[in-house]
């Protein structure tokens, strides 16, 4: 099993450009999450989903949008990238809140 | 909502010493408490978890203890090794609520 796969692994954008990060899981998990992690800092929840077709805001949702059209996929969109969004983005999935989360390998995003 | 505080933010020990990381949580309904280890440049990975019906759980050199009355739980690493150097995160949740993470502890084990 691949587990949680994030695409792409690295990306450099210019300010104002848009892009979509893809997260795919093959474990049939209901819950999926997007986090950002800045140097020396913890995991900050951006958005999450508790099932297909649902999304909810996390701790730092501004500047991001998400969609969960299919159970196995969770997309994170940046409509107009800003340098403050330079970070490492992790996707995770789990059966529900009180079950282990499985993380992807991360996407390293730099915005110039 | 749930709030998880984690201490210390950094911890330096000598190889062979024990290390203890502590977390407190605010929601008395929380019943699931995992610990994640994140090595430099890698993804967080679950190393041990405990549920509220258990007071202590061990797995080789690592153990987690839970005090529901005081609403705190701790990670204990014995006989530390250089490969234990990493950032450790605690977390808490219950039922269908999302997992809430602590801010992380950077553990450095010196040879």
Tab-separated table of C-alpha atoms in Angstrom, chain B residues 7-56:
chain	number	residue	atom	x	y	z
B	7	UNK	CA	6.740	21.111	27.542
B	8	UNK	CA	9.634	21.549	27.258
B	9	UNK	CA	10.102	23.019	23.798
B	10	UNK	CA	13.682	21.730	23.691
B	11	UNK	CA	15.380	18.982	25.656
B	12	UNK	CA	19.042	18.021	25.598
B	13	UNK	CA	20.247	14.785	27.193
B	14	UNK	CA	23.331	12.619	27.145
B	15	UNK	CA	23.198	9.242	25.469
B	16	UNK	CA	21.905	6.664	27.919
B	17	UNK	CA	19.925	9.161	29.994
B	18	UNK	CA	16.144	9.192	30.208
B	19	UNK	CA	13.970	11.864	28.599
B	20	UNK	CA	10.495	12.949	29.658
B	21	UNK	CA	8.118	15.134	27.652
B	22	UNK	CA	4.898	16.360	29.226
B	23	UNK	CA	1.558	17.448	27.783
B	24	UNK	CA	-1.613	18.806	29.286
B	25	UNK	CA	-5.026	18.884	27.657
B	26	UNK	CA	-8.133	20.911	28.382
B	27	UNK	CA	-11.092	18.797	27.247
B	28	UNK	CA	-11.974	16.199	29.870
B	29	UNK	CA	-13.826	14.229	27.184
B	30	UNK	CA	-10.598	13.489	25.290
B	31	UNK	CA	-9.851	9.791	25.283
B	32	UNK	CA	-7.115	9.265	22.709
B	33	UNK	CA	-3.520	10.455	23.153
B	34	UNK	CA	-0.943	9.645	20.462
B	35	UNK	CA	2.707	10.625	20.233
B	36	UNK	CA	4.456	11.336	16.938
B	37	UNK	CA	8.149	11.489	16.116
B	38	UNK	CA	9.402	13.672	13.292
B	39	UNK	CA	12.986	13.292	12.135
B	40	UNK	CA	14.593	16.153	10.236
B	41	UNK	CA	13.078	16.510	6.791
B	42	UNK	CA	10.705	13.593	7.307
B	43	UNK	CA	7.012	13.167	7.983
B	44	UNK	CA	5.602	12.751	11.500
B	45	UNK	CA	5.184	9.107	12.406
B	46	UNK	CA	3.155	7.558	15.202
B	47	UNK	CA	5.390	5.945	17.827
B	48	UNK	CA	2.921	5.124	20.589
B	49	UNK	CA	-0.607	5.957	21.648
B	50	UNK	CA	-2.778	5.460	24.701
B	51	UNK	CA	-6.490	5.539	25.410
B	52	UNK	CA	-8.183	6.819	28.526
B	53	UNK	CA	-9.038	3.378	29.860
B	54	UNK	CA	-5.312	2.656	30.304
B	55	UNK	CA	-2.942	4.439	32.670
B	56	UNK	CA	0.351	3.371	31.126
